[in-house]
CSV table of C-alpha atoms and ligand atoms in Angstrom, one decimal:
chain,number,residue,atom,x,y,z
A,9,MET,CA,126.2,79.3,105.9
A,10,THR,CA,122.0,78.5,106.8
A,11,THR,CA,119.8,81.0,107.5
A,12,SER,CA,119.2,79.3,111.2
A,13,GLN,CA,122.8,80.0,111.5
A,14,ILE,CA,122.8,83.7,110.9
A,15,ASP,CA,122.3,86.0,113.9
A,16,LEU,CA,119.3,87.3,112.5
A,17,ALA,CA,118.9,89.2,116.1
A,18,ALA,CA,121.2,91.9,114.1
A,19,LEU,CA,118.1,93.0,112.3
A,20,ARG,CA,116.6,94.4,115.3
A,21,GLY,CA,118.9,97.2,116.0
A,22,ALA,CA,117.2,98.3,112.1
A,23,CYS,CA,114.1,98.4,113.6
A,24,GLU,CA,111.2,96.6,115.2
A,25,THR,CA,111.9,93.0,114.0
A,26,HIS,CA,109.9,90.1,114.6
A,27,LEU,CA,111.9,86.5,114.6
A,28,PRO,CA,110.1,82.9,114.5
A,29,GLY,CA,108.8,81.9,117.7
A,30,ASP,CA,109.0,85.7,118.6
A,31,PRO,CA,105.0,86.3,119.7
A,32,GLY,CA,104.7,89.0,117.2
A,33,TYR,CA,105.6,87.0,114.5
A,34,ASP,CA,102.9,85.1,113.5
A,35,ALA,CA,100.7,88.8,113.2
A,36,ALA,CA,103.6,90.4,111.4
A,37,ARG,CA,103.7,87.9,108.8
A,38,GLN,CA,100.2,87.8,108.1
A,39,ALA,CA,98.9,88.9,105.0
A,40,TRP,CA,95.4,90.4,104.1
A,41,ASN,CA,94.2,87.5,101.9
A,42,LEU,CA,94.5,85.0,104.8
A,43,ALA,CA,95.0,82.3,102.6
A,44,VAL,CA,98.6,82.8,102.1
A,45,ASP,CA,100.8,81.7,104.1
A,46,LEU,CA,103.9,83.7,105.0
A,47,ARG,CA,106.8,82.0,106.3
A,48,PRO,CA,109.7,84.8,106.1
A,49,ALA,CA,113.6,84.4,107.8
A,50,ALA,CA,112.0,87.4,109.8
A,51,VAL,CA,110.0,90.3,109.2
A,52,ALA,CA,110.8,93.7,109.8
A,53,VAL,CA,108.1,96.5,110.5
A,54,PRO,CA,110.1,99.9,110.0
A,55,ARG,CA,108.2,103.2,110.5
A,56,THR,CA,110.4,105.7,109.1
A,57,VAL,CA,112.8,106.2,105.7
A,58,ALA,CA,115.6,105.9,108.1
A,59,GLU,CA,114.3,102.2,109.5
A,60,VAL,CA,113.6,101.5,105.7
A,61,ARG,CA,117.2,101.8,104.8
A,62,ALA,CA,118.9,100.1,107.6
A,63,ALA,CA,116.6,97.3,107.4
A,64,VAL,CA,117.5,96.6,104.2
A,65,ARG,CA,121.2,97.2,104.7
A,66,ALA,CA,120.9,94.8,107.7
A,67,ALA,CA,119.2,92.1,106.0
A,68,ALA,CA,122.3,92.5,103.2
A,69,GLY,CA,125.2,92.3,105.8
A,70,LEU,CA,123.5,89.3,106.3
A,71,GLY,CA,123.1,87.8,102.8
A,72,LEU,CA,119.4,88.4,103.0
A,73,ARG,CA,116.7,89.3,100.5
A,74,VAL,CA,114.0,91.7,101.0
A,75,ALA,CA,110.1,91.4,99.9
A,76,PRO,CA,108.5,94.6,100.1
A,77,LEU,CA,104.9,94.1,100.9
A,78,SER,CA,101.7,96.8,102.7
A,79,THR,CA,98.9,95.0,103.2
A,80,GLY,CA,99.2,91.5,101.7
A,81,HIS,CA,96.0,92.4,99.6
A,82,GLY,CA,98.7,91.1,96.3
A,83,ALA,CA,100.6,88.3,98.4
A,84,GLY,CA,98.3,85.6,96.3
A,85,PRO,CA,102.1,85.6,93.6
A,86,LEU,CA,104.3,84.9,97.1
A,87,ASP,CA,102.1,82.3,98.2
A,88,GLY,CA,104.5,79.2,98.6
A,89,VAL,CA,107.4,80.6,97.7
A,90,PRO,CA,110.5,79.5,99.9
A,91,LEU,CA,110.8,82.7,102.1
A,92,ASP,CA,113.8,81.2,104.5
A,93,ASP,CA,116.4,83.5,103.2
A,94,VAL,CA,114.0,86.6,103.0
A,95,VAL,CA,113.1,89.3,105.7
A,96,LEU,CA,109.1,90.6,104.7
A,97,LEU,CA,109.6,94.3,104.8
A,98,ARG,CA,106.0,95.1,106.3
A,99,LEU,CA,105.5,99.3,105.5
A,100,SER,CA,102.1,98.8,106.9
A,101,GLU,CA,103.3,101.1,109.7
A,102,LEU,CA,105.2,103.4,107.4
A,103,THR,CA,102.4,106.0,106.4
A,104,GLY,CA,101.2,109.6,105.5
A,105,VAL,CA,99.6,112.0,103.0
A,106,THR,CA,100.0,115.5,102.0
A,107,VAL,CA,97.4,117.5,99.8
A,108,ASP,CA,99.1,120.0,97.3
A,109,PRO,CA,95.3,121.4,96.1
A,110,VAL,CA,96.7,124.1,93.6
A,111,ALA,CA,99.6,121.4,91.9
A,112,ARG,CA,96.5,119.1,92.7
A,113,ARG,CA,99.2,116.4,93.6
A,114,ALA,CA,99.6,113.9,96.9
A,115,LEU,CA,102.7,113.0,98.3
A,116,VAL,CA,102.4,109.8,99.6
A,117,VAL,CA,104.4,107.8,102.4
A,118,GLY,CA,105.6,103.9,101.3
A,119,GLY,CA,102.5,102.0,103.1
A,120,THR,CA,99.9,104.6,102.8
A,121,LEU,CA,95.8,103.1,102.1
A,122,TRP,CA,93.7,104.5,99.0
A,123,ALA,CA,91.4,105.5,102.0
A,124,ASP,CA,94.5,107.8,103.6
A,125,VAL,CA,94.7,109.5,100.3
A,126,VAL,CA,91.0,109.9,99.6
A,127,ALA,CA,90.3,111.5,102.8
A,128,ALA,CA,93.1,114.2,102.5
A,129,ALA,CA,91.9,115.0,99.0
A,130,ALA,CA,88.2,115.3,99.1
A,131,PRO,CA,88.3,118.3,101.5
A,132,HIS,CA,90.1,119.8,98.6
A,133,GLY,CA,87.5,118.8,96.1
A,134,LEU,CA,89.7,116.2,94.8
A,135,THR,CA,90.1,112.6,94.3
A,136,ALA,CA,92.3,110.1,92.9
A,137,LEU,CA,92.6,106.7,90.5
A,138,HIS,CA,91.6,104.2,93.5
A,139,GLY,CA,90.7,101.4,93.0
A,140,SER,CA,87.7,99.6,94.6
A,141,ALA,CA,88.8,99.1,98.2
A,142,GLY,CA,89.7,101.8,100.8
A,143,ASP,CA,92.1,99.4,102.3
A,144,VAL,CA,94.3,98.5,99.1
A,145,ALA,CA,97.6,100.1,99.8
A,146,VAL,CA,98.7,103.3,96.6
A,147,ALA,CA,102.2,101.1,96.2
A,148,GLY,CA,101.2,97.8,94.9
A,149,TYR,CA,98.6,98.9,93.7
A,150,VAL,CA,100.5,101.7,91.3
A,151,LEU,CA,103.2,99.7,90.9
A,152,GLY,CA,100.9,97.1,89.0
A,153,GLY,CA,99.3,99.4,86.7
A,154,GLY,CA,96.1,99.8,89.1
A,155,LEU,CA,92.2,100.2,88.0
A,156,SER,CA,90.5,102.2,88.6
A,157,PHE,CA,86.4,103.0,88.3
A,158,TYR,CA,87.8,106.5,87.3
A,159,GLY,CA,89.9,105.0,84.4
A,160,ARG,CA,88.1,104.5,81.2
A,161,ARG,CA,88.2,108.2,81.1
A,162,HIS,CA,91.6,108.7,82.6
A,163,GLY,CA,93.8,105.8,82.4
A,164,VAL,CA,96.0,103.5,84.4
A,165,ALA,CA,96.8,104.7,87.7
A,166,ALA,CA,100.6,104.3,87.2
A,167,ASN,CA,100.0,107.1,84.5
A,168,SER,CA,99.4,109.4,87.3
A,169,VAL,CA,102.3,109.0,89.4
A,170,ARG,CA,104.8,111.4,89.0
A,171,ALA,CA,107.8,110.9,91.2
A,172,LEU,CA,108.7,108.0,93.4
A,173,ASP,CA,111.1,107.7,96.2
A,174,VAL,CA,112.8,104.2,96.6
A,175,VAL,CA,115.4,102.8,98.6
A,176,THR,CA,117.3,100.3,96.5
A,177,ALA,CA,118.9,97.0,97.2
A,178,ASP,CA,122.0,98.2,98.8
A,179,GLY,CA,119.8,100.3,101.0
A,180,ASP,CA,120.0,104.2,99.1
A,181,LEU,CA,117.4,106.6,98.8
A,182,VAL,CA,116.7,107.6,94.9
A,183,ARG,CA,114.4,109.9,93.3
A,184,ALA,CA,112.9,107.9,90.4
A,185,SER,CA,110.7,110.2,87.7
A,186,ALA,CA,110.8,111.4,84.4
A,187,GLU,CA,114.3,113.6,84.9
A,188,GLU,CA,115.6,111.5,87.7
A,189,HIS,CA,116.5,107.3,87.2
A,190,PRO,CA,113.8,107.5,84.3
A,191,GLU,CA,114.9,103.8,83.2
A,192,LEU,CA,113.6,102.8,87.0
A,193,PHE,CA,110.7,105.3,87.0
A,194,TRP,CA,109.3,103.0,83.9
A,195,ALA,CA,110.2,99.8,85.0
A,196,LEU,CA,108.6,100.4,88.4
A,197,ARG,CA,105.0,101.9,87.1
A,198,GLY,CA,103.6,98.3,86.4
A,199,GLY,CA,106.8,96.2,86.8
A,200,GLY,CA,106.2,95.6,90.5
A,201,GLY,CA,108.2,95.3,93.4
A,202,SER,CA,111.5,93.9,91.8
A,203,PHE,CA,113.1,97.1,91.9
A,204,GLY,CA,113.2,98.8,95.0
A,205,VAL,CA,110.9,99.7,98.2
A,206,VAL,CA,109.0,102.2,97.6
A,207,VAL,CA,108.7,105.2,100.5
A,208,GLY,CA,107.2,108.1,98.6
A,209,ILE,CA,104.9,108.5,96.1
A,210,GLU,CA,104.0,111.6,94.1
A,211,LEU,CA,100.5,111.3,92.5
A,212,ASP,CA,98.1,113.6,89.9
A,213,LEU,CA,94.9,114.3,91.5
A,214,LEU,CA,91.3,114.2,89.8
A,215,LEU,CA,89.5,117.2,90.4
A,216,TYR,CA,86.0,116.0,91.4
A,217,ALA,CA,84.6,116.5,94.7
A,218,GLU,CA,81.0,114.5,93.3
A,219,VAL,CA,80.4,112.1,91.3
A,220,TYR,CA,77.5,110.4,89.7
A,221,ALA,CA,77.7,106.5,91.5
A,222,GLY,CA,76.1,104.1,92.9
A,223,MET,CA,74.9,100.1,92.0
A,224,LEU,CA,72.3,98.1,90.6
A,225,LEU,CA,71.1,94.7,91.7
A,226,TRP,CA,69.0,92.0,90.8
A,227,ASP,CA,67.9,88.4,91.7
A,228,ARG,CA,71.1,86.2,90.0
A,229,GLU,CA,67.7,84.2,88.1
A,230,ARG,CA,67.9,87.5,85.9
A,231,ALA,CA,71.4,87.1,84.8
A,232,PRO,CA,71.0,85.9,81.4
A,233,GLU,CA,68.9,89.1,80.6
A,234,VAL,CA,70.8,91.5,82.6
A,235,VAL,CA,74.2,90.4,81.6
A,236,ALA,CA,73.4,90.2,77.7
A,237,ALA,CA,71.7,93.9,78.3
A,238,TRP,CA,75.0,95.2,80.1
A,239,ALA,CA,77.9,93.1,77.5
A,240,ALA,CA,75.7,95.2,74.6
A,241,TRP,CA,75.0,98.7,77.4
A,242,SER,CA,79.0,98.6,77.5
A,243,ARG,CA,79.8,98.1,74.0
A,244,SER,CA,78.6,101.3,73.3
A,245,ALA,CA,79.0,103.0,77.0
A,246,PRO,CA,81.1,106.5,76.5
A,247,ASP,CA,84.3,106.6,78.5
A,248,SER,CA,82.8,108.7,81.2
A,249,ALA,CA,81.1,105.5,82.1
A,250,GLY,CA,83.1,103.1,84.6
A,251,THR,CA,81.6,99.8,85.8
A,252,SER,CA,81.3,96.2,86.6
A,253,LEU,CA,79.3,93.4,86.3
A,254,ARG,CA,79.2,90.6,89.1
A,255,VAL,CA,77.6,87.5,89.4
A,256,MET,CA,77.7,87.0,92.8
A,257,SER,CA,76.9,84.6,95.9
A,258,PHE,CA,76.8,85.3,99.1
A,259,PRO,CA,76.7,82.9,102.1
A,260,PRO,CA,73.8,83.2,105.1
A,261,LEU,CA,75.8,85.6,107.4
A,262,PRO,CA,74.3,87.6,109.8
A,263,GLU,CA,76.7,90.5,109.3
A,264,LEU,CA,75.6,90.9,106.1
A,265,PRO,CA,72.2,92.5,104.7
A,266,PRO,CA,69.4,90.7,104.1
A,267,PHE,CA,69.4,91.9,100.4
A,268,LEU,CA,72.8,90.1,100.2
A,269,SER,CA,72.9,87.4,102.9
A,270,GLY,CA,72.6,83.7,101.6
A,271,ARG,CA,71.6,85.2,98.3
A,272,ASP,CA,72.8,85.0,94.7
A,273,VAL,CA,72.7,88.0,93.0
A,274,VAL,CA,73.9,89.9,89.7
A,275,VAL,CA,75.1,93.5,90.3
A,276,VAL,CA,76.1,95.7,88.1
A,277,ASP,CA,78.0,98.9,90.2
A,278,GLY,CA,80.6,101.9,89.0
A,279,VAL,CA,80.3,105.8,88.1
A,280,VAL,CA,79.0,107.8,85.3
A,281,LEU,CA,81.7,111.0,85.3
A,282,GLU,CA,78.2,113.0,83.8
A,283,ASP,CA,75.5,115.7,85.0
A,284,ASP,CA,72.4,114.2,86.6
A,285,ASP,CA,69.9,114.1,83.8
A,286,ARG,CA,73.4,113.0,81.0
A,287,ALA,CA,74.2,110.2,83.9
A,288,ALA,CA,70.6,109.0,84.2
A,289,GLU,CA,69.9,109.1,80.4
A,290,LEU,CA,73.0,106.6,79.9
A,291,LEU,CA,71.9,104.8,82.9
A,292,ALA,CA,68.4,103.9,81.2
A,293,PRO,CA,68.7,101.2,79.7
A,294,LEU,CA,70.1,98.9,82.8
A,295,ARG,CA,67.3,100.3,85.0
A,296,ALA,CA,64.6,99.4,82.5
A,297,LEU,CA,65.1,95.6,83.8
A,298,ALA,CA,63.8,96.9,87.0
A,299,PRO,CA,66.8,96.1,89.8
A,300,GLU,CA,65.7,95.4,93.2
A,301,VAL,CA,68.1,97.9,94.0
A,302,ASP,CA,69.3,101.0,93.3
A,303,THR,CA,71.5,103.3,94.4
A,304,PHE,CA,73.1,105.5,92.1
A,305,GLY,CA,72.7,109.4,92.4
A,306,ARG,CA,75.1,112.1,93.1
A,307,ILE,CA,78.1,111.0,96.2
A,308,PRO,CA,80.8,112.3,97.8
A,309,ALA,CA,83.4,111.4,95.2
A,310,ALA,CA,85.3,110.1,98.4
A,311,GLY,CA,82.2,107.7,98.7
A,312,LEU,CA,82.8,105.6,95.6
A,313,LEU,CA,85.2,103.1,98.1
A,314,GLN,CA,82.5,101.7,99.4
A,315,VAL,CA,80.1,101.3,96.2
A,316,HIS,CA,81.8,97.9,95.0
A,317,MET,CA,81.4,96.4,98.8
A,318,ASP,CA,84.6,95.3,99.0
A,319,PRO,CA,85.0,93.4,102.3
A,320,PRO,CA,85.9,95.2,105.4
A,321,THR,CA,87.7,93.0,106.7
A,322,PRO,CA,90.9,90.0,105.5
A,323,VAL,CA,89.9,87.2,104.3
A,324,PRO,CA,90.7,84.0,102.9
A,325,ALA,CA,90.7,83.8,99.2
A,326,VAL,CA,92.2,82.7,95.9
A,327,ALA,CA,91.2,83.8,92.1
A,328,SER,CA,91.5,83.2,88.3
A,329,HIS,CA,91.8,86.0,85.9
A,330,SER,CA,91.9,86.9,82.2
A,331,VAL,CA,91.4,89.8,79.8
A,332,LEU,CA,88.6,88.8,77.1
A,333,GLY,CA,87.7,91.0,74.0
A,334,GLU,CA,84.2,91.9,72.8
A,335,LEU,CA,81.1,89.7,74.3
A,336,ASP,CA,79.2,88.3,71.9
A,337,PRO,CA,75.9,86.6,73.1
A,338,GLU,CA,77.9,82.9,72.5
A,339,ALA,CA,80.1,84.4,75.4
A,340,VAL,CA,76.8,85.4,77.5
A,341,THR,CA,75.6,82.0,77.1
A,342,ALA,CA,79.0,80.5,77.8
A,343,LEU,CA,79.8,82.8,81.0
A,344,LEU,CA,76.2,81.8,81.9
A,345,ASP,CA,76.4,78.4,82.2
A,346,GLN,CA,79.0,78.1,84.7
A,347,VAL,CA,77.7,81.0,87.1
A,348,GLY,CA,74.1,81.5,85.5
A,349,PRO,CA,71.1,80.7,87.3
A,350,GLY,CA,70.9,77.4,89.1
A,351,THR,CA,74.8,76.7,88.5
A,352,ARG,CA,76.9,76.0,91.8
A,353,SER,CA,79.7,77.5,90.3
A,354,GLY,CA,81.7,77.4,94.0
A,355,LEU,CA,82.7,81.8,93.3
A,356,MET,CA,82.2,84.2,95.7
A,357,PHE,CA,82.1,86.1,92.5
A,358,ALA,CA,82.7,86.3,88.6
A,359,GLU,CA,83.2,89.7,87.5
A,360,LEU,CA,83.4,91.4,84.4
A,361,ARG,CA,85.5,94.6,84.9
A,362,HIS,CA,84.8,97.3,81.9
A,363,LEU,CA,87.7,98.1,79.5
A,364,GLY,CA,88.7,100.4,76.9
A,365,GLY,CA,89.0,104.4,76.8
A,366,ALA,CA,91.6,105.7,78.3
A,367,PHE,CA,92.7,101.7,79.9
A,368,ALA,CA,93.1,101.6,76.2
A,369,ARG,CA,95.5,103.9,75.2
A,370,SER,CA,99.3,104.3,76.1
A,371,VAL,CA,101.1,107.5,76.7
A,372,ASP,CA,104.0,108.8,75.4
A,373,ASP,CA,105.6,109.2,79.2
A,374,GLY,CA,104.0,106.3,80.4
A,375,GLY,CA,105.6,102.9,82.5
A,376,ALA,CA,106.3,99.6,81.8
A,377,THR,CA,102.1,98.9,82.4
A,378,SER,CA,100.8,102.2,81.3
A,379,SER,CA,97.5,100.5,79.4
A,380,VAL,CA,95.5,97.5,79.4
A,381,ALA,CA,94.1,95.7,75.9
A,382,GLY,CA,91.1,93.7,75.5
A,383,SER,CA,87.2,94.8,76.4
A,384,TYR,CA,87.2,93.3,80.0
A,385,ALA,CA,89.1,92.1,82.7
A,386,LEU,CA,87.1,88.6,84.2
A,387,TYR,CA,88.1,88.1,87.8
A,388,CYS,CA,86.9,84.8,89.6
A,389,CYS,CA,87.5,84.4,92.9
A,390,ALA,CA,86.7,81.7,95.7
A,391,VAL,CA,86.8,81.8,99.2
A,392,ALA,CA,89.3,79.7,100.7
A,393,PRO,CA,89.0,78.8,104.4
A,394,THR,CA,91.4,76.0,104.5
A,395,PRO,CA,94.0,74.8,101.8
A,396,GLU,CA,91.3,72.3,100.7
A,397,ALA,CA,89.0,75.0,99.9
A,398,ALA,CA,91.6,77.0,98.2
A,399,ALA,CA,92.4,73.7,95.8
A,400,ALA,CA,88.6,73.4,95.1
A,401,GLY,CA,88.3,77.1,94.7
A,402,ARG,CA,91.3,77.6,92.6
A,403,ALA,CA,89.8,75.4,90.1
A,404,ALA,CA,86.3,76.6,90.1
A,405,ALA,CA,88.0,79.9,88.7
A,406,ASP,CA,90.1,78.3,86.6
A,407,ALA,CA,87.4,76.6,84.8
A,408,VAL,CA,85.6,80.1,84.3
A,409,VAL,CA,88.3,81.2,82.7
A,410,ALA,CA,89.2,78.5,80.9
A,411,THR,CA,85.4,78.0,79.4
A,412,MET,CA,86.2,81.9,78.5
A,413,ALA,CA,89.0,81.2,77.0
A,414,PRO,CA,87.8,81.8,73.0
A,415,TRP,CA,87.1,85.3,73.7
A,416,GLN,CA,90.4,85.9,75.9
A,417,VAL,CA,93.0,88.7,74.2
A,418,PRO,CA,97.0,88.1,74.8
A,419,ALA,CA,97.5,90.6,77.5
A,420,LEU,CA,96.7,90.1,81.6
A,421,VAL,CA,96.3,93.0,84.6
A,422,PRO,CA,99.1,92.8,86.7
A,423,THR,CA,96.9,94.1,89.8
A,424,PHE,CA,94.1,91.4,88.6
A,425,THR,CA,97.1,88.4,88.4
A,426,GLU,CA,97.2,86.1,90.9
A,427,SER,CA,99.9,83.8,89.6
A,428,ALA,CA,103.8,84.8,90.0
A,429,ALA,CA,104.5,83.8,86.2
A,430,VAL,CA,104.7,87.4,84.3
A,431,ALA,CA,104.4,85.6,80.8
A,432,GLY,CA,101.5,87.4,79.1
A,433,MET,CA,101.3,90.3,81.5
A,434,PHE,CA,104.2,92.4,79.2
A,435,ALA,CA,105.4,92.9,75.6
A,436,THR,CA,108.5,90.6,74.9
A,437,GLU,CA,110.7,94.1,74.4
A,438,ASP,CA,109.0,95.6,77.5
A,439,ALA,CA,110.0,92.3,79.0
A,440,ARG,CA,113.5,92.2,77.9
A,441,ASP,CA,113.9,95.7,79.6
A,442,LEU,CA,112.4,95.3,83.1
A,443,ALA,CA,115.3,92.5,83.3
A,444,ARG,CA,118.2,94.6,81.8
A,445,VAL,CA,116.8,97.5,84.5
A,446,ARG,CA,116.5,94.7,87.1
A,447,HIS,CA,119.7,93.6,86.4
A,448,LEU,CA,121.2,97.5,86.3
A,449,VAL,CA,119.4,98.2,89.8
A,450,ASP,CA,119.6,94.8,91.8
A,451,PRO,CA,122.4,92.8,90.1
A,452,THR,CA,122.5,90.1,93.4
A,453,GLY,CA,118.7,89.7,93.2
A,454,ARG,CA,118.2,91.3,96.9
A,455,LEU,CA,114.7,92.3,95.7
A,456,VAL,CA,111.8,90.0,95.8
A,457,GLY,CA,108.7,90.9,94.5
A,458,GLY,CA,105.5,89.2,93.9
A,459,ARG,CA,106.6,88.5,90.3
A,460,PRO,CA,109.8,87.5,89.9
A,461,ILE,CA,111.5,89.6,86.6
A,462,GLY,CA,115.0,88.5,85.4
B,27,FAD,C1,89.5,93.6,98.2
B,27,FAD,C2,90.0,94.0,96.8
B,27,FAD,C3,89.8,95.2,95.8
B,27,FAD,C4,91.0,95.6,94.8
B,27,FAD,N1,90.4,96.1,93.9
B,27,FAD,C5,91.4,96.4,92.9
B,27,FAD,C6,90.8,97.8,92.0
B,27,FAD,O1,90.0,97.9,91.9
B,27,FAD,N2,92.0,97.6,90.5
B,27,FAD,C7,93.1,97.4,90.8
B,27,FAD,O2,93.6,97.2,90.0
B,27,FAD,N3,93.8,96.0,91.6
B,27,FAD,C8,92.7,96.1,92.9
B,27,FAD,N4,92.7,94.8,94.1
B,27,FAD,C9,94.3,94.1,93.5
B,27,FAD,C10,95.2,95.4,94.6
B,27,FAD,O3,95.6,96.8,93.4
B,27,FAD,C11,96.5,94.4,94.5
B,27,FAD,O4,96.7,93.2,95.2
B,27,FAD,C12,97.7,95.4,95.2
B,27,FAD,O5,99.2,94.3,94.5
B,27,FAD,C13,97.2,95.7,96.2
B,27,FAD,O6,98.7,96.4,96.9
B,27,FAD,P1,99.0,96.5,97.9
B,27,FAD,O7,100.3,97.1,98.0
B,27,FAD,O8,97.9,96.8,98.9
B,27,FAD,O9,99.4,95.0,97.9
B,27,FAD,P2,100.5,93.9,98.8
B,27,FAD,O10,100.4,93.0,98.9
B,27,FAD,O11,100.9,94.5,99.8
B,27,FAD,O12,101.9,94.1,97.8
B,27,FAD,C14,102.3,93.0,96.8
B,27,FAD,C15,103.3,93.4,95.9
B,27,FAD,O13,103.2,94.8,95.4
B,27,FAD,C16,104.7,94.8,95.7
B,27,FAD,N5,104.7,96.5,96.8
B,27,FAD,C17,103.7,96.8,97.7
B,27,FAD,N6,104.2,97.5,98.3
B,27,FAD,C18,105.7,98.0,98.2
B,27,FAD,C19,106.2,98.8,98.0
B,27,FAD,N7,106.3,100.0,99.6
B,27,FAD,N8,107.4,98.6,97.7
B,27,FAD,C20,108.2,98.0,96.5
B,27,FAD,N9,107.0,97.5,96.5
B,27,FAD,C21,105.5,97.2,97.0
B,27,FAD,C22,105.3,94.0,96.2
B,27,FAD,O14,105.7,93.2,95.3
B,27,FAD,C23,104.4,92.9,97.1
B,27,FAD,O15,104.5,91.7,96.4
B,27,FAD,C24,92.2,93.9,95.1
B,27,FAD,C25,92.1,93.8,95.8
B,27,FAD,C26,91.5,93.0,96.5
B,27,FAD,C27,91.7,92.2,97.6
């Protein structure tokens, strides 16, 4: 039977459902990344765990597959994937956070954003291993490992997860932890959304009420000395310093502050988990380059979500990524030849996120992504308002990644990877184990993760 012959209206009994042609279908299928065009058979928007279970069961009863999605920040790998037999399960209305300040734990409901977790933790002098943007959801981020500015000291965010409540491919509700369904627990922490619909996440919080954080900004003309200085500085920076360097190009837009609008700049930002004197001492070599803007200082830990200046609203974007080892002077020259002064790379930014420290250390009880090899995550991103711009942007991003190939190491950060291919993301043995767990928990392949496993 083709999907058009199936009575999709049966899904409506499970939860709010939008079918093609319904007035709400386009808004419900829209990912945060506006360049991604998802055309599922239906979009289900559950508001309770019971509705998630009912939606999965209804889809199963109709012979349809199910793709969980929280915000669509990481929807890139689903772009172009045929979804005409798939129910897109939007978890954006299934939200909530409870903080246990004594245990320093948060109980996070399936589709909750990091901003809400950070806001709930802050009154207790706590924060979390969140990423740069508050409107990313906890689920997709921790299921892909999760790189936080705190990570050089505290490791990938997936290691802070203590338990996951999961609706399985059959619509059952199970708890995955070190004690219960340990293989599922291992697979979900880094293996992505192919193993179940995550409806609850229990995670450890960090004891930081305030942090020394901010950004330094220079005109791109200064990129040769700034990139060389940051590469040398980051080589010996302690684990307490979690920073990134970006060469960025901003269009002339009235909504941007004047120091960004229409400008090409180089920015170093992040956090230094030290007291003020030691943090200032560590940053001195970068401040000696006389940045035009310097916002580094002690701020409430929740303020770290603003430091990276991620877009406040959805954007159409394409990206390319690799992981690099140490950056010698030739690597700096190669990068500058692509994105330095006088170039027109076509990118919105090329970013080097500093890895190493606790990112590089696997933990005994960790999941499928419990560490990340290499020294820098390279992430090149272009704005893609049209399919033509997306093709050009992807080519531009791929070109920078290709130029840096001599410094590439065999690793990928799942949350930074737009491609659906899992090759290179996991060691051979881990990839085999992920496929085995997938077969155990979802033998008919009902769940459609961004990165297909098994
Ligand atoms: C502006 C911006 C800033 C970012 N900053 C960082 C950063 O600092 N560090 C970092 O590591 N990454 C970062 N990312 C990448 C981001 O972590 C990934 O895109 C992540 O997948 C987003 O999670 P999400 O749930 O919001 O995304 P979604 O697009 O909703 O989900 C992505 C995939 O995760 C799975 N998934 C999501 N929710 C569930 C669920 N409840 N149950 C089962 N599976 C689910 C699905 O397979 C889905 O296809 C950033 C991305 C953007 C666009």
